[in-house]
Short mmCIF file of C-alpha atoms in Angstrom, two decimals:
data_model
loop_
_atom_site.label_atom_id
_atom_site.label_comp_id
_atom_site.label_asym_id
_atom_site.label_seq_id
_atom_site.Cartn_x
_atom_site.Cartn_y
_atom_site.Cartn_z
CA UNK A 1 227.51 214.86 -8.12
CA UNK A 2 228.15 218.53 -8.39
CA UNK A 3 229.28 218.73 -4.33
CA UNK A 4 232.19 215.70 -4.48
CA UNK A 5 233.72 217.49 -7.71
CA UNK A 6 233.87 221.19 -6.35
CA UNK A 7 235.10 219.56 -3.08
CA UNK A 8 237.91 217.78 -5.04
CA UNK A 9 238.66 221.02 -7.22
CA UNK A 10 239.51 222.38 -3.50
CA UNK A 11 241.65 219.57 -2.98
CA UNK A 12 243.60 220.46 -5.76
CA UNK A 13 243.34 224.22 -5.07
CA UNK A 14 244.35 224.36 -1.72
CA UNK A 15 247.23 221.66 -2.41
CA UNK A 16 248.51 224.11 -4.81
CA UNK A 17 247.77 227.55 -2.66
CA UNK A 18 249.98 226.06 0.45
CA UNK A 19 252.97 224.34 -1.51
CA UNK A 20 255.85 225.03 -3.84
CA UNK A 21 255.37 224.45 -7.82
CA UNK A 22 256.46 221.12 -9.04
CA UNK A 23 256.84 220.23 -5.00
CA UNK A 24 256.03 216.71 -4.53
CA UNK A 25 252.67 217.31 -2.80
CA UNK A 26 251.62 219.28 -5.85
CA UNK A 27 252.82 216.65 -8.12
CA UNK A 28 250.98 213.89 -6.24
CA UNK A 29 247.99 215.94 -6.03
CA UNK A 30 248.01 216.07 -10.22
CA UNK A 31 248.21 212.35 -10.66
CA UNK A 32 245.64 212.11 -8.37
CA UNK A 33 243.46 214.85 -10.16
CA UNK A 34 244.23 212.63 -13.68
CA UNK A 35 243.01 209.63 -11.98
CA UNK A 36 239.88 211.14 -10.71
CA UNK A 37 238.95 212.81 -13.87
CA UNK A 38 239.97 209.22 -16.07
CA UNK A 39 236.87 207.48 -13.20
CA UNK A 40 234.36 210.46 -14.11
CA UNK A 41 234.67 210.22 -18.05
CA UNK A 42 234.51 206.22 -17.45
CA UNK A 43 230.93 207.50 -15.69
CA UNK A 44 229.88 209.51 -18.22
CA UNK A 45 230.06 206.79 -20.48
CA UNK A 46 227.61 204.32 -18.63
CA UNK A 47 225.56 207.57 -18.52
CA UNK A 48 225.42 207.78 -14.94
CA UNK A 49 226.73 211.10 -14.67
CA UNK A 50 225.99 214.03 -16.65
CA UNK A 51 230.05 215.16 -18.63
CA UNK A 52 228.87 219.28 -17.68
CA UNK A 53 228.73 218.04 -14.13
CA UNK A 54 232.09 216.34 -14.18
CA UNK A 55 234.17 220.09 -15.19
CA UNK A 56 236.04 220.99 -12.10
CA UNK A 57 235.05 224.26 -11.08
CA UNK A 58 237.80 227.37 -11.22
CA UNK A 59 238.34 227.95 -7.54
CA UNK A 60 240.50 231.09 -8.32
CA UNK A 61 244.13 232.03 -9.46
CA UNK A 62 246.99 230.25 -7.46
CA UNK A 63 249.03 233.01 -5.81
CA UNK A 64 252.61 234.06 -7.37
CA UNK A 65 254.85 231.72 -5.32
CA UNK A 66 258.10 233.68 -3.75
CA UNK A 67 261.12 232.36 -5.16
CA UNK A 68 262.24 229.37 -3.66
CA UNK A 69 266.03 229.91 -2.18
CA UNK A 70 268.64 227.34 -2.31
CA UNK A 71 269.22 224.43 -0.02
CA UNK A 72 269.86 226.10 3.33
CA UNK A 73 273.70 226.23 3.90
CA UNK A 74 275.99 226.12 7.20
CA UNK A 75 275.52 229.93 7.22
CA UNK A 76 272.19 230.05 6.86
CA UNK A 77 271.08 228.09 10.11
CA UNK A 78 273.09 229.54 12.25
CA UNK A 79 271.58 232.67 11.50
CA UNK A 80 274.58 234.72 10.59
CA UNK A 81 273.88 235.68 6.77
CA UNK A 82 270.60 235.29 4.73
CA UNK A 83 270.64 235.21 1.03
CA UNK A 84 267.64 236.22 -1.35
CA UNK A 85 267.56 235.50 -4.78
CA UNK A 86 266.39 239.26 -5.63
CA UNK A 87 266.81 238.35 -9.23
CA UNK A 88 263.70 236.17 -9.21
CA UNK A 89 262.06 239.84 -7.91
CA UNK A 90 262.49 243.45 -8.35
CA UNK A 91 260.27 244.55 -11.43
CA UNK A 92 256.96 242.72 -10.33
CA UNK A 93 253.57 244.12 -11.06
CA UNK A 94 252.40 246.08 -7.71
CA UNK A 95 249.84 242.76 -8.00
CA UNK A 96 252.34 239.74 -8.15
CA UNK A 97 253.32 241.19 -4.94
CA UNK A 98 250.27 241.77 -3.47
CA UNK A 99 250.19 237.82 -3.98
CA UNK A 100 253.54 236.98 -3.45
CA UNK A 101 253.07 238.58 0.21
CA UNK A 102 249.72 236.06 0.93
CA UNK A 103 252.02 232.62 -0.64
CA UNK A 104 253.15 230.70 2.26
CA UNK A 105 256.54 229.01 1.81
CA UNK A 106 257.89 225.52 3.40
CA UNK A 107 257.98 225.26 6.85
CA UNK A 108 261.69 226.67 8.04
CA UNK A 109 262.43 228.42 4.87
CA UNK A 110 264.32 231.95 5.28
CA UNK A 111 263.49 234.95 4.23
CA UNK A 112 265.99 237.60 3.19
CA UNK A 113 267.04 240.85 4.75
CA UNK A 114 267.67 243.76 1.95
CA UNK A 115 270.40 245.13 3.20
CA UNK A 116 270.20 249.17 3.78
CA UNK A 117 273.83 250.58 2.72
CA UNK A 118 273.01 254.47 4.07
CA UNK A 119 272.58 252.53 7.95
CA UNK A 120 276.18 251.39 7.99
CA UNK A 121 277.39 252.86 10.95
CA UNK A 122 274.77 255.69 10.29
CA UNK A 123 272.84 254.81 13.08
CA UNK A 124 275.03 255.76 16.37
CA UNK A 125 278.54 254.53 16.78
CA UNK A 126 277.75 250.56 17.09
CA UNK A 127 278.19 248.81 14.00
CA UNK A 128 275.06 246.82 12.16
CA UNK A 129 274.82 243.82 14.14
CA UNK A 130 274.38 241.58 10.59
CA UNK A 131 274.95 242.24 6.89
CA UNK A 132 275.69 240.78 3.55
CA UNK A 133 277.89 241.90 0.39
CA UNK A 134 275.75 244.44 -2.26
CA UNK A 135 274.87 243.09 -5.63
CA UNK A 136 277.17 244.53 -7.22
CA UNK A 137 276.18 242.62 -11.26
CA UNK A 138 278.08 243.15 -14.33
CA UNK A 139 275.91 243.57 -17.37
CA UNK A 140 276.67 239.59 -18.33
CA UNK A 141 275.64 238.81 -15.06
CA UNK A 142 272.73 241.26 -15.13
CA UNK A 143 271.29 240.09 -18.41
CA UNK A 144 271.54 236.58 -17.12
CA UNK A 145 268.91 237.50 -14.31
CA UNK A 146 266.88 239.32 -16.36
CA UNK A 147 266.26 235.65 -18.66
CA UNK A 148 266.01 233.33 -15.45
CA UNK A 149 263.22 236.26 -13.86
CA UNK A 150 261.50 236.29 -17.66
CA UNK A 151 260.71 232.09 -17.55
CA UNK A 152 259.12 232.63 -14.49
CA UNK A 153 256.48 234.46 -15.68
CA UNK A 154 254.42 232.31 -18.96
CA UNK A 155 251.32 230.79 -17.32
CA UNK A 156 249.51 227.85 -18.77
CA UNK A 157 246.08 227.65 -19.18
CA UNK A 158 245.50 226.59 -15.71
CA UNK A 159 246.80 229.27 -14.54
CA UNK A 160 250.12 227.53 -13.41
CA UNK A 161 253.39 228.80 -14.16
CA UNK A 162 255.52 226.79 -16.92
CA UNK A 163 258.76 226.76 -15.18
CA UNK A 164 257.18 224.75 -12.21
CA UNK A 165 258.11 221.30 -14.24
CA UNK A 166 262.08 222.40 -14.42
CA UNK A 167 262.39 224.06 -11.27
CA UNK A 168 264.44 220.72 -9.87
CA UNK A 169 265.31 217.34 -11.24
CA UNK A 170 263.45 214.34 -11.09
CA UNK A 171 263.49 212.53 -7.63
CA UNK A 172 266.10 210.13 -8.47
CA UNK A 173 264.81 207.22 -6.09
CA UNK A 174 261.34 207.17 -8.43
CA UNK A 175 262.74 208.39 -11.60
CA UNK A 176 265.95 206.44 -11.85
CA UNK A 177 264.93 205.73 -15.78
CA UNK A 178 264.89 210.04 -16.53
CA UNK A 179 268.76 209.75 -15.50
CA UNK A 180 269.51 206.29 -17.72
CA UNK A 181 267.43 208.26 -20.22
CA UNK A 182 269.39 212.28 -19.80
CA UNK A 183 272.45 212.14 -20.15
CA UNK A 184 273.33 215.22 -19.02
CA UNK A 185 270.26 216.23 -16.35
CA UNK A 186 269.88 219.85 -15.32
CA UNK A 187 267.50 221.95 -14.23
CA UNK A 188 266.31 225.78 -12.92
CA UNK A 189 268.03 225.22 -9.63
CA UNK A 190 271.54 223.78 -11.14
CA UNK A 191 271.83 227.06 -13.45
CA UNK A 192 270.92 229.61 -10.53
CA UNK A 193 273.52 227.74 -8.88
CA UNK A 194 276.32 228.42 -11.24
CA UNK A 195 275.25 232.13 -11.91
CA UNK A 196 275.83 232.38 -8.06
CA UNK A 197 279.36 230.65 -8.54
CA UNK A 198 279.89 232.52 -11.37
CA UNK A 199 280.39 230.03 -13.67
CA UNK A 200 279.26 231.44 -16.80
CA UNK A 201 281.74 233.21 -19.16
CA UNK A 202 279.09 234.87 -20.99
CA UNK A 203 275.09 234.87 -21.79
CA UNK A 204 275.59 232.42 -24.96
CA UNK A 205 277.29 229.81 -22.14
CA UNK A 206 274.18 230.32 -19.89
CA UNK A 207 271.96 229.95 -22.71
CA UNK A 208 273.67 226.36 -23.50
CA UNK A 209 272.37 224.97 -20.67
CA UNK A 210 268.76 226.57 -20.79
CA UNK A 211 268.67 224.51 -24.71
CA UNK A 212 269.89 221.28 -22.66
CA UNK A 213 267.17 221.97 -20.26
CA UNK A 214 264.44 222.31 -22.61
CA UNK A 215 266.12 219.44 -25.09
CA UNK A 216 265.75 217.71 -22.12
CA UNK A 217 262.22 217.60 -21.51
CA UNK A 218 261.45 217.21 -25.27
CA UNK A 219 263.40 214.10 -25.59
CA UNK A 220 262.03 212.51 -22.52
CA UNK A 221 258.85 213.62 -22.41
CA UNK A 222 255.83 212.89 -25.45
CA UNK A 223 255.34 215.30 -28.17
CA UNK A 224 251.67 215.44 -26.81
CA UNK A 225 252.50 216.58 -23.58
CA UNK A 226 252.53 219.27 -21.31
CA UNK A 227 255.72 219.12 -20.17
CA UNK A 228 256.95 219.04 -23.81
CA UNK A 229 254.26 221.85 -25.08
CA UNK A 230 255.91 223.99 -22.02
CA UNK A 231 259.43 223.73 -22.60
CA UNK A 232 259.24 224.73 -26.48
CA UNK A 233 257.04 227.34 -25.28
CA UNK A 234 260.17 228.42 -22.58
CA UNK A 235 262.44 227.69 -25.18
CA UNK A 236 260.96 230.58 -27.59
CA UNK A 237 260.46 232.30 -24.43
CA UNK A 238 264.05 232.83 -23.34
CA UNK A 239 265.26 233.24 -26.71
CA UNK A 240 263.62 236.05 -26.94
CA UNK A 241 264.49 237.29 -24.06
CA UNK A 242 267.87 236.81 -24.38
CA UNK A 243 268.09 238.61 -27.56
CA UNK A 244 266.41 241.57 -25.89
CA UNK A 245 268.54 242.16 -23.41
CA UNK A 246 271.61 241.78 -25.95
CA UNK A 247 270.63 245.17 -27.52
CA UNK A 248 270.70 246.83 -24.11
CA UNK A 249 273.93 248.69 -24.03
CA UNK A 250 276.42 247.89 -20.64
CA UNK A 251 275.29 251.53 -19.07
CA UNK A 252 271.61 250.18 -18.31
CA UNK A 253 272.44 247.48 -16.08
CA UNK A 254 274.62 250.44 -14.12
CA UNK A 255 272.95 250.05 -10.63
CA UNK A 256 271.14 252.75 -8.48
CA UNK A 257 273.55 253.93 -6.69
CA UNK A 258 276.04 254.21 -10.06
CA UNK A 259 278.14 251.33 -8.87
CA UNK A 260 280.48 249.68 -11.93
CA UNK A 261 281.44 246.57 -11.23
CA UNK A 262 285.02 245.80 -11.54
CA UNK A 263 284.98 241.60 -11.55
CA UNK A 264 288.66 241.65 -12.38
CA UNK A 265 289.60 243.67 -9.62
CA UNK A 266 291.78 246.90 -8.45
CA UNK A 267 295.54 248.00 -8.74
CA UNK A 268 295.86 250.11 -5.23
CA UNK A 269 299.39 250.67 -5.03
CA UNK A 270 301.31 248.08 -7.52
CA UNK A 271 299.16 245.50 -6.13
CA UNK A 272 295.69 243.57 -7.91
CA UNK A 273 293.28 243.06 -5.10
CA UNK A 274 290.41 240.72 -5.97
CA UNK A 275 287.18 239.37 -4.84
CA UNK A 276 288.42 236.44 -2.20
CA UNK A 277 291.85 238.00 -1.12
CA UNK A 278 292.71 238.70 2.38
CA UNK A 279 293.58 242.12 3.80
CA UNK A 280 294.07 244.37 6.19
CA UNK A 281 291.84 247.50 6.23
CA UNK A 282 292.65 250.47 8.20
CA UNK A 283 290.92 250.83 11.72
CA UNK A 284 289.98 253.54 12.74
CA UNK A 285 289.81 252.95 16.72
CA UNK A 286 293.00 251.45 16.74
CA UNK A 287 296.24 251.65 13.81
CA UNK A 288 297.87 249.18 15.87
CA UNK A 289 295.18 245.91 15.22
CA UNK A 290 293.86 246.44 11.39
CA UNK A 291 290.51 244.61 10.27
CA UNK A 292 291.29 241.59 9.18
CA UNK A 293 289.09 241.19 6.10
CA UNK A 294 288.01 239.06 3.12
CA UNK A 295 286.91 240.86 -0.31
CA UNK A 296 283.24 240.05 -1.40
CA UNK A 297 283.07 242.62 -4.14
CA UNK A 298 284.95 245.43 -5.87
CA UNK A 299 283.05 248.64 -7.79
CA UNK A 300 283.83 251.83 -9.16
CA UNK A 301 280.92 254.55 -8.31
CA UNK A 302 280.55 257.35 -10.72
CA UNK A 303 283.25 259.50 -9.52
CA UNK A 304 285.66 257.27 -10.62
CA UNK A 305 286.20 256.10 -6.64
CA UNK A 306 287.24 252.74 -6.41
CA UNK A 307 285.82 250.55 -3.45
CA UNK A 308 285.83 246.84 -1.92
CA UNK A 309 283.14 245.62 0.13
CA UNK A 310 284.86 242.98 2.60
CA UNK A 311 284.06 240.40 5.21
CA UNK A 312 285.56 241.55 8.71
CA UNK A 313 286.81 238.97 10.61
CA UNK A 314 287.03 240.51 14.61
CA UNK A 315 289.69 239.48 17.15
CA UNK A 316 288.89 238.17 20.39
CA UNK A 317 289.37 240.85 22.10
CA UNK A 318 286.61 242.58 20.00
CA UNK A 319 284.14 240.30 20.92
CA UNK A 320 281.98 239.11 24.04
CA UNK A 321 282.40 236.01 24.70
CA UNK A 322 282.49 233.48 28.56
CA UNK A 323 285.25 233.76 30.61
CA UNK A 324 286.28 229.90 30.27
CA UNK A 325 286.92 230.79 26.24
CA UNK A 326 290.04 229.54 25.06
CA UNK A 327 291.77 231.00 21.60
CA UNK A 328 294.72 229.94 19.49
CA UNK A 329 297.58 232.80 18.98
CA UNK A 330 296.48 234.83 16.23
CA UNK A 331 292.58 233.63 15.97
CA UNK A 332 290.07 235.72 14.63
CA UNK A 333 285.96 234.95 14.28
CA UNK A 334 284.05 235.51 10.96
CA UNK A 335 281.49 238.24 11.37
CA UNK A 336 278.30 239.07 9.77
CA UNK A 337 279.68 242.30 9.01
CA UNK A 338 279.83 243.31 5.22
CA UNK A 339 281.31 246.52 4.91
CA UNK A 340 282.01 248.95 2.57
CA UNK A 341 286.08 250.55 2.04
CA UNK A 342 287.43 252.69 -0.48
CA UNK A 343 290.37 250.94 -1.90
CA UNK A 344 292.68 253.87 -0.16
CA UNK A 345 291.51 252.40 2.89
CA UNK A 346 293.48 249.08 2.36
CA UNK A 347 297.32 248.68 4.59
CA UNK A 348 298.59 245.25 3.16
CA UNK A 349 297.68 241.72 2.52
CA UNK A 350 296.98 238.73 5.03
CA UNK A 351 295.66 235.69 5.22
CA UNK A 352 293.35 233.38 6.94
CA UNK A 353 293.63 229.89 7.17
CA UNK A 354 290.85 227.17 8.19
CA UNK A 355 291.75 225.76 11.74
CA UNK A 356 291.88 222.57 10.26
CA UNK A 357 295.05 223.44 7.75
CA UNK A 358 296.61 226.01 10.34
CA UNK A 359 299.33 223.72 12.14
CA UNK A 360 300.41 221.75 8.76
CA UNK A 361 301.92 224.66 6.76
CA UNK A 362 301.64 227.91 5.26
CA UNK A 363 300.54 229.40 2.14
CA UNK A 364 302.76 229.16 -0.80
CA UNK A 365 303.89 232.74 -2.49
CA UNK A 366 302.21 234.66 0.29
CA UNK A 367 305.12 237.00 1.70
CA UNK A 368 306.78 235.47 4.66
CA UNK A 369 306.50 238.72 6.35
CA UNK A 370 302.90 238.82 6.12
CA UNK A 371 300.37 238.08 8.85
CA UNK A 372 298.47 234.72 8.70
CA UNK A 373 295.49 234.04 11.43
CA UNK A 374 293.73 231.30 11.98
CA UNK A 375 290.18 230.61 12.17
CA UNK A 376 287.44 228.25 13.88
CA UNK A 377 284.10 229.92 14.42
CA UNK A 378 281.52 232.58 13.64
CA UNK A 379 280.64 234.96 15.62
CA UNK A 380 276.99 236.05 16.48
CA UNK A 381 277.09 239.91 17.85
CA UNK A 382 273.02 239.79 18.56
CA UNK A 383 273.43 236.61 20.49
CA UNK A 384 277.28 236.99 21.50
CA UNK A 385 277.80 233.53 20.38
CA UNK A 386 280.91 231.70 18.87
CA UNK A 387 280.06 228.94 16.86
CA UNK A 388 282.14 226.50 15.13
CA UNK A 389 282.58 226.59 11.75
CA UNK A 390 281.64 223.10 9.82
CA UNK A 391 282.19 223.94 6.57
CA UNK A 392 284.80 226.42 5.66
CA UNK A 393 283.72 226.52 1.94
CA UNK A 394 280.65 228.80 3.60
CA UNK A 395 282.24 231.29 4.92
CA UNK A 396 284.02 232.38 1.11
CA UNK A 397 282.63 234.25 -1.52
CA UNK A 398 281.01 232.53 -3.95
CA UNK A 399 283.60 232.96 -6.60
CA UNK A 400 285.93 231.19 -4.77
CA UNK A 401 284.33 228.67 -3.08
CA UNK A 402 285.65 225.66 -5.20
CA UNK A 403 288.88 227.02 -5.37
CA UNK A 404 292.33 226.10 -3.32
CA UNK A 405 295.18 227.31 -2.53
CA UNK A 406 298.61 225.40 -2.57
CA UNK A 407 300.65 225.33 0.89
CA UNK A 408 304.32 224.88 1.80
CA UNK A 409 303.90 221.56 4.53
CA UNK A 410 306.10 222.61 7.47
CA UNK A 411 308.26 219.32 8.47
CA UNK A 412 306.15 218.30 10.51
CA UNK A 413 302.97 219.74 11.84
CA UNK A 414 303.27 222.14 14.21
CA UNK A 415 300.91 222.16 18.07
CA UNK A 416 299.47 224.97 18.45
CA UNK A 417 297.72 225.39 21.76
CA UNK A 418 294.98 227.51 22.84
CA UNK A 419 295.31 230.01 25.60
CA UNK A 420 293.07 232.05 28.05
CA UNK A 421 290.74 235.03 27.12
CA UNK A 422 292.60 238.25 26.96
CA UNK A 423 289.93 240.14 28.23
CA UNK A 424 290.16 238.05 32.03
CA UNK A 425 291.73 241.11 33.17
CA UNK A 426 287.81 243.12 32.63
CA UNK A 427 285.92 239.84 34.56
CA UNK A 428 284.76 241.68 37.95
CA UNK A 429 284.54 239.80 40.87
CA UNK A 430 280.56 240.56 41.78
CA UNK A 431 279.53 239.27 38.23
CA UNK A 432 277.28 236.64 38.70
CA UNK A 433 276.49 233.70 36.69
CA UNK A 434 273.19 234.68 35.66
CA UNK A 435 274.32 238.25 34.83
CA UNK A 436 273.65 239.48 31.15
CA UNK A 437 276.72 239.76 29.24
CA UNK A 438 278.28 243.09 29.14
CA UNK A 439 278.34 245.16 25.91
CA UNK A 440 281.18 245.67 23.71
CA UNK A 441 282.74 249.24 23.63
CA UNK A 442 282.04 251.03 20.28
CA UNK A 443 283.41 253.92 18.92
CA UNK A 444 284.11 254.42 15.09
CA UNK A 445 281.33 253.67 13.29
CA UNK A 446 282.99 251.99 10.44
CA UNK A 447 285.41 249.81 12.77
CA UNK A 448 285.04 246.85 15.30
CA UNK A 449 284.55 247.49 18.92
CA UNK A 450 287.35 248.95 20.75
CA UNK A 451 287.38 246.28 22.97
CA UNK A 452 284.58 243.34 23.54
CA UNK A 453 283.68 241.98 26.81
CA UNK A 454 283.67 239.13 29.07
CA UNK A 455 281.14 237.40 31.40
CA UNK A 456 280.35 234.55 34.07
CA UNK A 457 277.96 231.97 32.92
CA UNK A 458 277.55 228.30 31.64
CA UNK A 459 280.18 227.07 29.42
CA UNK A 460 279.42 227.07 25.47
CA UNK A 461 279.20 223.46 24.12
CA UNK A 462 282.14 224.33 22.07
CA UNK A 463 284.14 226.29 24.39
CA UNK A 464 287.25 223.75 25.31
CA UNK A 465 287.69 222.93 29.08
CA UNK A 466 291.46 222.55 28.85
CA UNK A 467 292.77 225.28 30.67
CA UNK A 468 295.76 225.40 28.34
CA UNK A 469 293.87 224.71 25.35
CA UNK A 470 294.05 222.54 22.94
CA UNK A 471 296.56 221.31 19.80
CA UNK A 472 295.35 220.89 16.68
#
């Protein structure tokens, strides 16, 4: 009998080794493993079976699973920005990694790119092809981390980790009677969510909904149970935690490179700029066309410099794109191009509107004499792709993302129609279809191309074949 219970105990293991915590395979693969274990006591009893040959054998410790990320956004699959949770990571043992490295995640899940900050435009004149905004945490923020990181680590005696039964809620189509039950359901995803949208005024706020998580559990679950055992366990856990890291004064959460966040932004002239306005930075290959730009953070280093990290947003002349391309007046493309400014570096303020919202009106309070593009795709510099943008709430900072701006309507809406590339002129007439695109010209290191480039080839699926364009 010893065989079919070690070769069940692999079951188990390997269901475990190759999946998520608390996935469903790992949850099925538990009920299963109570059911098995309620048919060998049953044989013990009719004294069948010997109860020291019905133990399931240790098969080894289940590898540290890699933080799982968030449900794959617009940006995600299209390849233009990845984003890791670091805050799951960072302080390790050298052995969770070791193990981390071996745990295989879900098919198609991404893994992120730390982004190197001495490369930016360190490496030749052309720019970094893709990028994201530094973590740039305030202490709250930091100390936040620190508590979601800490429940990750109590095993039980298993070996399993305790957070694996609040890592998501319930599946609602088999557990409709949790959410008749909860009244207010949340889990370890839900609150990583809203410390990304930084939702939380302060640790004691975050810490509410890690007691409704917990209180949770306890009121659903038996007193006897596991689930219960592990969340009063989690509960103690995180209090503690918490209350460490409130003795930690604001200067040890400074980060290594000395940056100070500054989350309510910076007076550069008489003007507040903040994370999610528009701008226009200073470029250095040409005064006449600045970056158009999007704030994604705002520091002070420890020289008492004040930077922005922004968003570019290129022109079409700065990119590569076919020669049947068709733009509206004053279009720009969102890059993947996160770069860092110091505040001097900032001419005046803009705006960019969603293609969608473009021909119906215009920004209310926003300076009629300021610029005001508008905006339909991403743009992929590796694969010199324009792609349109689904979802515009992707393409702003997190901070902003459920936020909106009021408009004055015009009359009526106005047509705005595309027109040709303005790069035909640089088409040559022996470019052939099958030709590689050409490469943009670069210059500055810490500005868009000079000027992009144009080719022959099959139309993009979303390139319009109206001549002169569209209306929107």
């Amino acid at each position: 009998m010893k065989q079919p219970v070690r070769d069940f105990a692999l079951i188990v293991h390997n269901a475990q080794v190759y999946n998520r915590p608390n996935s469903a395979p790992v949850r099925d693969v538990f009920e299963l493993k109570a059911v098995f274990e309620a048919e060998l006591r049953k044989l013990v009893e009719r004294g069948l079976i010997a109860e020291e040959d019905t133990v399931l054998p240790d098969l080894g410790e289940i590898p540290y699973a890699t933080p799982e990320p968030d449900p794959v956004s617009e940006e995600e699959e299209e390849g233009e920005e990845d984003e890791e949770d670091e805050d799951e990571e960072g302080d390790d043992s050298e052995d969770e990694k070791g193990k981390r490295g071996r745990r295989r995640g879900p098919r198609g899940s991404l893994a992120g790119r730390k982004r190197d900050r001495s490369e930016d435009g360190q490496k030749g004149s052309e720019p970094k092809k893709r990028g994201r905004p530094p973590k740039v945490d305030t202490p709250m923020e930091a100390r936040i981390k620190a508590v979601l990181k800490g429940i990750r680590k109590p095993k039980d005696k298993a070996g399993q980790l305790k957070v694996r039964h609040f890592e998501r809620l319930p599946d609602k189509s088999t557990n409709m009677d949790y959410f008749q039950s909860i009244k207010e359901p949340i889990a370890v995803d839900l609150i990583k969510r809203k410390s990304k949208r930084k939702k939380y005024q302060s640790l004691e706020h975050f810490m509410r909904d890690l007691d409704l998580m917990f209180k949770n559990a306890m009121d659903y679950n038996l007193d006897e149970s596991d689930i219960y055992k592990d969340a009063v366990d989690l509960q103690t856990e995180a209090h503690r935690l918490a209350d460490a890291e409130r003795k930690k004064p604001d200067s040890d959460y400074m980060d290594e490179d000395g940056r100070i966040p500054l989350p309510d932004g910076i007076l550069h002239g008489s003007e507040i700029y903040k994370v999610g306005d528009w701008i226009h930075i200073q470029n250095q290959n040409d005064v006449t066309k600045p970056i158009v730009a999007q704030i994604y953070r705002t520091w002070q280093d420890t020289e008492g410099q004040k930077w922005i990290n922004a968003c570019w947003y290129y022109r079409p002349e700065q990119t590569v794109h076919q020669y049947e391309k068709h733009f509206y007046p004053n279009e720009v493309v969102k890059t993947g191009q996160y770069r860092d400014h110091q505040v001097e570096e900032i001419v005046d303020r803009c705006f960019v509107m969603f293609f969608t919202r473009y021909s119906r009106g215009r920004p209310r309070n926003l300076d009629p004499r300021k610029e005001v593009y508008v905006c339909e795709a991403r743009y992929n510099e590796e694969k010199h792709k324009l792609n349109k943008i689904k979802t515009w709430a992707s393409c702003l900072p997190d901070e902003v993302r459920d936020k909106d701006y009021e408009m004055d309507l015009f009359d009526q809406p106005r047509k705005v129609k595309k027109v040709p590339s303005p790069l035909l002129h640089l088409l040559r007439d022996d470019q052939k279809d099958g030709d590689d695109p050409p490469e943009p010209e670069f210059k500055h290191p810490n500005a868009p191309p000079v000027v992009g480039a144009i080719y022959r080839g099959p139309r993009d699926e979303n390139v319009s074949t109206a001549i002169v364009g569209e209306s929107l």
